[in-house]
Amino acid sequence: MSSPLFLGLDSSTQSLKATAVDAELNVVFELALNFEKDLPQFNTTAGVHHGEDGLTVTSPTLLWVAAMDLLLGRMKEAGFEFGRVKAISGSGQQHGSVYWKKGASGILRNLAPAESLESQLADAFAIADSPIWMDSSTSAQCKALEEKLGGPQAVADLTGSRAYERFTGNQIAKVAVEKKEGYENTERISLVSSFVACLFTGAYAGIDYSDGAGMNLMDIRSKTWAPVAVEATAPGLADKLGEVVPSHADVGGIHNYHVERYGFDPSCRVIACSGDNPCSLAGLGLRRAGEIAISLGTSDTVFAALSEPKPSASEGHIFANPIDPDGYMALVCYKNGSMTREDIRNRAADGSWEKFDAAMASTPKGNEGRIGFYRKEPEITPPILSTGENRFDAHDAAVDSFPPEAEIRAVVEGQFLSMRLHGGNIGIEAQQILATGGASANKAILQVIADVFGVEVYTAARPNSASLGAAYRALHGWRCVDEGKFVSFAEIMESAPSFILAASPDMEAHEVYNSMLKRYAALEVKVMAAAK
Ligand code: XUL
């Protein structure tokens, strides 16, 4: 008998990734595909379609469906032994929504192994384009929800966050009005995460309570839908949401489609899928106080586990913790992450990371007092929906441009000053930082993080903590099923690889950033006022 494997899949903004681990948490297989390059027929830019209003952002739901067969097919060609997989779980970009058409449950149930998922599900969606986390077009719906529920703090106290444009409830509210027929013809709404589970079980899978917290619809303490929020959002919504399930729940067995087509064992279980940030928290095994994670992907996020939720109406989110049923996680999210760094790299370093790094090395820490704000996309933290750039010299005077090297340092320093400021505002205080995501491979960026926060920065051997976390959660959920009780996640993590020290703080530079932080906070207020 060959040893068991646990498979995690991460359906993110730009790609679909698979990571398989064995029972000792060794990574035995990894593969990824890129939506723009590998599925060009969907005509996306970096996996998404931007609307003409500059605020609407969607992805074709069928792209994610086609990606699943493409990836599993490539895994089969690469000799991946599906028959050894005991359990699968998934990770999904948070907040995105999928609208299953009336009758789609029957299509899912009857999936035939000889036909592709794409051809069989071509007519399964009532809305063809899924709104995703990058969308900022629902300010009116956010305002309406906050008015109905008694203001931003009331919404935050109930759901863990004030009303945010990208949060799924507000997206659903817009769909229900602007695509009324499609909404009425919807039998079930999935998040990207629970949608991945549906593709494996061939049935509607529950939304897990960690990703469910990113909807402005769930009571963050009871972890059930909050009727007052659901009713305020859209007519008939309660019937379309299904149950909220624990993140370690077994949501069903693998569908025969995958057994016949890829060679999965019929006894393989599907564990509830969750959001990418919650899965990253699992992949990093965050649990100690003061241990925080910075994820540098399409979005940049900073997050930490916490035991008591203190939802803020000004910034950040409280989600349920995916690995501790009694715990929570706090998170701050930025839309101007990797793509904004890449944009500055293209404009100030001829598109070369080598030149970008050389610019970081040739400029003094603190950038001689220069501070910049860069919004290639409307920003979430702080909420500024207009794009643009603002630059200030050492005397806080607005300037039109920086020398190219200073521009590069300014985008990086600004991002982490902002994380320290806004993370600190919601109680994310670092004693040690775990960095993950694509840009965590960049030493110059990690050094800025260490210096701004004044603490050591560690990285894992692999930067894909979301798909890895989904694989760990598959093992965790399977162990819970096997033992018939909740098994602590710490037990699962006993054999997890240790982290590598990647950057130590330069305390002189840290002092420079301490005084810059005060200026940054004051300038941010100015930038926000000017943008209104
Ligand atoms: C988190 C968020 C983003 C997406 C990216 O609230 O909106 O980090 O999860 O996939």
Tab-separated table of C-alpha atoms in Angstrom, residues 208-414:
chain	number	residue	atom	x	y	z
A	208	ASP	CA	-16.914	27.688	5.783
A	209	TYR	CA	-17.111	30.137	8.656
A	210	SER	CA	-13.702	31.657	8.058
A	211	ASP	CA	-14.338	32.712	4.439
A	212	GLY	CA	-18.017	33.337	5.304
A	213	ALA	CA	-16.819	36.158	7.570
A	214	GLY	CA	-15.812	38.104	4.444
A	215	MET	CA	-19.381	38.662	3.294
A	216	ASN	CA	-20.908	41.186	5.755
A	217	LEU	CA	-23.615	38.540	6.207
A	218	MET	CA	-22.405	36.271	9.019
A	219	ASP	CA	-22.614	36.855	12.757
A	220	ILE	CA	-18.913	36.742	13.649
A	221	ARG	CA	-19.558	35.295	17.111
A	222	SER	CA	-22.263	32.690	16.508
A	223	LYS	CA	-20.847	31.817	13.054
A	224	THR	CA	-24.307	31.573	11.526
A	225	TRP	CA	-25.936	33.859	8.958
A	226	ALA	CA	-27.158	37.068	10.615
A	227	PRO	CA	-30.842	37.304	9.536
A	228	VAL	CA	-30.905	41.110	9.808
A	229	ALA	CA	-27.933	41.427	7.416
A	230	VAL	CA	-29.215	38.737	5.031
A	231	GLU	CA	-32.673	40.360	4.867
A	232	ALA	CA	-31.202	43.828	4.365
A	233	THR	CA	-29.048	42.589	1.465
A	234	ALA	CA	-31.358	41.004	-1.113
A	235	PRO	CA	-34.799	39.364	-1.333
A	236	GLY	CA	-34.868	35.608	-0.885
A	237	LEU	CA	-31.148	35.478	-0.079
A	238	ALA	CA	-31.442	33.145	2.922
A	239	ASP	CA	-32.560	30.334	0.586
A	240	LYS	CA	-29.597	30.813	-1.724
A	241	LEU	CA	-26.783	30.715	0.850
A	242	GLY	CA	-26.935	27.166	2.241
A	243	GLU	CA	-25.352	26.321	5.599
A	244	VAL	CA	-22.232	27.792	7.174
A	245	VAL	CA	-19.894	24.923	8.076
A	246	PRO	CA	-16.778	24.660	10.258
A	247	SER	CA	-13.563	25.032	8.253
A	248	HIS	CA	-12.478	21.491	9.175
A	249	ALA	CA	-15.839	19.933	8.160
A	250	ASP	CA	-16.080	16.995	5.784
A	251	VAL	CA	-18.381	18.345	3.041
A	252	GLY	CA	-18.710	15.136	1.019
A	253	GLY	CA	-17.018	12.376	-0.914
A	254	ILE	CA	-15.282	12.796	-4.254
A	255	HIS	CA	-17.624	12.648	-7.277
A	256	ASN	CA	-17.318	9.713	-9.632
A	257	TYR	CA	-16.282	12.193	-12.365
A	258	HIS	CA	-12.871	12.524	-10.708
A	259	VAL	CA	-12.610	8.832	-9.855
A	260	GLU	CA	-13.106	7.809	-13.488
A	261	ARG	CA	-11.322	10.671	-15.184
A	262	TYR	CA	-8.280	11.133	-12.942
A	263	GLY	CA	-8.079	7.963	-10.861
A	264	PHE	CA	-9.027	9.302	-7.422
A	265	ASP	CA	-9.916	6.642	-4.875
A	266	PRO	CA	-13.714	6.576	-4.348
A	267	SER	CA	-13.172	6.915	-0.574
A	268	CYS	CA	-11.371	10.301	-0.947
A	269	ARG	CA	-13.056	12.999	1.193
A	270	VAL	CA	-13.507	16.681	0.453
A	271	ILE	CA	-12.842	19.017	3.413
A	272	ALA	CA	-14.502	22.460	3.465
A	273	CYS	CA	-12.564	24.930	1.328
A	274	SER	CA	-11.701	28.359	2.727
A	275	GLY	CA	-10.366	31.772	1.742
A	276	ASP	CA	-6.757	32.249	0.659
A	277	ASN	CA	-5.790	34.365	3.668
A	278	PRO	CA	-7.321	31.877	6.129
A	279	CYS	CA	-5.557	29.049	4.263
A	280	SER	CA	-2.276	30.978	4.440
A	281	LEU	CA	-2.759	31.311	8.186
A	282	ALA	CA	-3.069	27.498	8.264
A	283	GLY	CA	-0.059	27.037	5.948
A	284	LEU	CA	2.068	29.200	8.218
A	285	GLY	CA	0.618	27.599	11.343
A	286	LEU	CA	0.164	31.023	12.976
A	287	ARG	CA	-0.884	30.714	16.567
A	288	ARG	CA	1.526	32.470	18.982
A	289	ALA	CA	0.695	36.010	20.121
A	290	GLY	CA	2.939	38.491	18.355
A	291	GLU	CA	3.494	36.182	15.384
A	292	ILE	CA	2.107	37.963	12.344
A	293	ALA	CA	2.042	37.175	8.627
A	294	ILE	CA	2.583	39.458	5.683
A	295	SER	CA	1.383	38.017	2.400
A	296	LEU	CA	2.697	39.637	-0.771
A	297	GLY	CA	0.578	38.500	-3.690
A	298	THR	CA	-1.797	40.186	-6.105
A	299	SER	CA	-3.140	41.750	-2.904
A	300	ASP	CA	-0.894	42.501	0.045
A	301	THR	CA	-2.285	41.480	3.412
A	302	VAL	CA	-1.127	41.556	7.008
A	303	PHE	CA	-2.819	39.213	9.457
A	304	ALA	CA	-2.575	37.543	12.832
A	305	ALA	CA	-4.501	35.059	14.969
A	306	LEU	CA	-6.332	36.485	17.969
A	307	SER	CA	-8.627	35.163	20.669
A	308	GLU	CA	-11.006	38.101	21.192
A	309	PRO	CA	-12.556	39.911	18.225
A	310	LYS	CA	-12.502	43.714	18.433
A	311	PRO	CA	-14.070	44.757	15.126
A	312	SER	CA	-13.155	48.237	13.955
A	313	ALA	CA	-15.336	50.506	11.867
A	314	SER	CA	-12.304	52.371	10.564
A	315	GLU	CA	-10.149	49.615	9.092
A	316	GLY	CA	-9.411	45.914	8.852
A	317	HIS	CA	-11.456	42.781	9.285
A	318	ILE	CA	-12.131	40.079	11.814
A	319	PHE	CA	-12.575	36.606	10.321
A	320	ALA	CA	-13.202	33.319	12.118
A	321	ASN	CA	-9.950	31.381	12.523
A	322	PRO	CA	-9.922	28.383	10.127
A	323	ILE	CA	-7.797	26.173	12.392
A	324	ASP	CA	-9.181	27.060	15.803
A	325	PRO	CA	-12.995	26.872	16.104
A	326	ASP	CA	-12.942	29.244	19.098
A	327	GLY	CA	-10.478	31.738	17.656
A	328	TYR	CA	-10.412	34.659	15.231
A	329	MET	CA	-7.994	36.310	12.847
A	330	ALA	CA	-7.490	40.013	12.163
A	331	LEU	CA	-6.553	41.136	8.659
A	332	VAL	CA	-5.793	44.314	6.741
A	333	CYS	CA	-5.890	44.106	2.934
A	334	TYR	CA	-4.347	46.282	0.217
A	335	LYS	CA	-5.295	46.194	-3.422
A	336	ASN	CA	-2.092	47.942	-4.523
A	337	GLY	CA	0.294	45.054	-3.889
A	338	SER	CA	2.388	43.194	-6.469
A	339	MET	CA	0.855	44.832	-9.522
A	340	THR	CA	1.701	48.281	-8.209
A	341	ARG	CA	5.290	47.237	-7.397
A	342	GLU	CA	5.500	45.798	-10.925
A	343	ASP	CA	4.114	48.993	-12.410
A	344	ILE	CA	6.815	51.085	-10.704
A	345	ARG	CA	9.427	48.497	-11.706
A	346	ASN	CA	8.290	48.864	-15.322
A	347	ARG	CA	8.364	52.642	-15.213
A	348	ALA	CA	11.468	53.245	-13.083
A	349	ALA	CA	13.596	50.121	-13.666
A	350	ASP	CA	12.893	49.138	-17.298
A	351	GLY	CA	10.829	46.170	-16.113
A	352	SER	CA	13.844	44.548	-14.468
A	353	TRP	CA	13.832	43.171	-10.896
A	354	GLU	CA	17.665	43.325	-10.944
A	355	LYS	CA	17.510	47.078	-11.563
A	356	PHE	CA	14.735	47.368	-8.958
A	357	ASP	CA	16.967	45.645	-6.373
A	358	ALA	CA	19.969	47.761	-7.385
A	359	ALA	CA	17.863	50.888	-6.823
A	360	MET	CA	16.900	49.618	-3.359
A	361	ALA	CA	20.587	49.028	-2.574
A	362	SER	CA	21.713	52.429	-3.838
A	363	THR	CA	19.169	54.538	-1.917
A	364	PRO	CA	19.361	55.342	1.804
A	365	LYS	CA	16.886	53.736	4.201
A	366	GLY	CA	14.183	56.319	4.814
A	367	ASN	CA	14.643	57.688	1.274
A	368	GLU	CA	15.917	61.054	2.577
A	369	GLY	CA	12.463	61.754	3.937
A	370	ARG	CA	10.556	61.177	0.683
A	371	ILE	CA	7.109	59.569	1.060
A	372	GLY	CA	4.935	58.355	-1.806
A	373	PHE	CA	1.378	56.986	-2.192
A	374	TYR	CA	0.685	54.865	-5.278
A	375	ARG	CA	-2.800	53.765	-6.346
A	376	LYS	CA	-2.823	51.907	-9.630
A	377	GLU	CA	-6.153	50.448	-8.505
A	378	PRO	CA	-8.761	51.983	-6.175
A	379	GLU	CA	-7.427	51.252	-2.668
A	380	ILE	CA	-9.089	49.352	0.192
A	381	THR	CA	-6.814	50.574	3.035
A	382	PRO	CA	-7.354	53.437	3.476
A	383	PRO	CA	-10.478	53.507	1.280
A	384	ILE	CA	-9.587	55.758	-1.674
A	385	LEU	CA	-11.571	54.820	-4.742
A	386	SER	CA	-9.747	57.104	-7.173
A	387	THR	CA	-6.452	55.993	-8.681
A	388	GLY	CA	-3.455	58.311	-8.614
A	389	GLU	CA	-0.067	59.056	-7.085
A	390	ASN	CA	1.046	61.516	-4.405
A	391	ARG	CA	4.660	62.342	-3.586
A	392	PHE	CA	6.039	64.429	-0.714
A	393	ASP	CA	9.551	65.676	0.035
A	394	ALA	CA	11.244	65.655	3.442
A	395	HIS	CA	9.361	68.848	4.394
A	396	ASP	CA	5.958	67.374	3.532
A	397	ALA	CA	5.686	69.538	0.423
A	398	ALA	CA	3.925	67.881	-2.506
A	399	VAL	CA	6.245	67.219	-5.464
A	400	ASP	CA	5.473	65.912	-8.949
A	401	SER	CA	8.191	63.318	-9.262
A	402	PHE	CA	11.036	61.461	-7.555
A	403	PRO	CA	14.267	60.293	-9.167
A	404	PRO	CA	13.655	56.707	-10.479
A	405	GLU	CA	15.643	55.001	-7.667
A	406	ALA	CA	13.810	57.026	-5.010
A	407	GLU	CA	10.476	56.173	-6.663
A	408	ILE	CA	11.247	52.469	-6.235
A	409	ARG	CA	12.180	52.844	-2.575
A	410	ALA	CA	9.119	55.040	-1.968
A	411	VAL	CA	6.606	52.460	-3.230
A	412	VAL	CA	8.116	49.723	-1.039
A	413	GLU	CA	8.555	51.827	2.109
A	414	GLY	CA	5.063	53.317	1.795
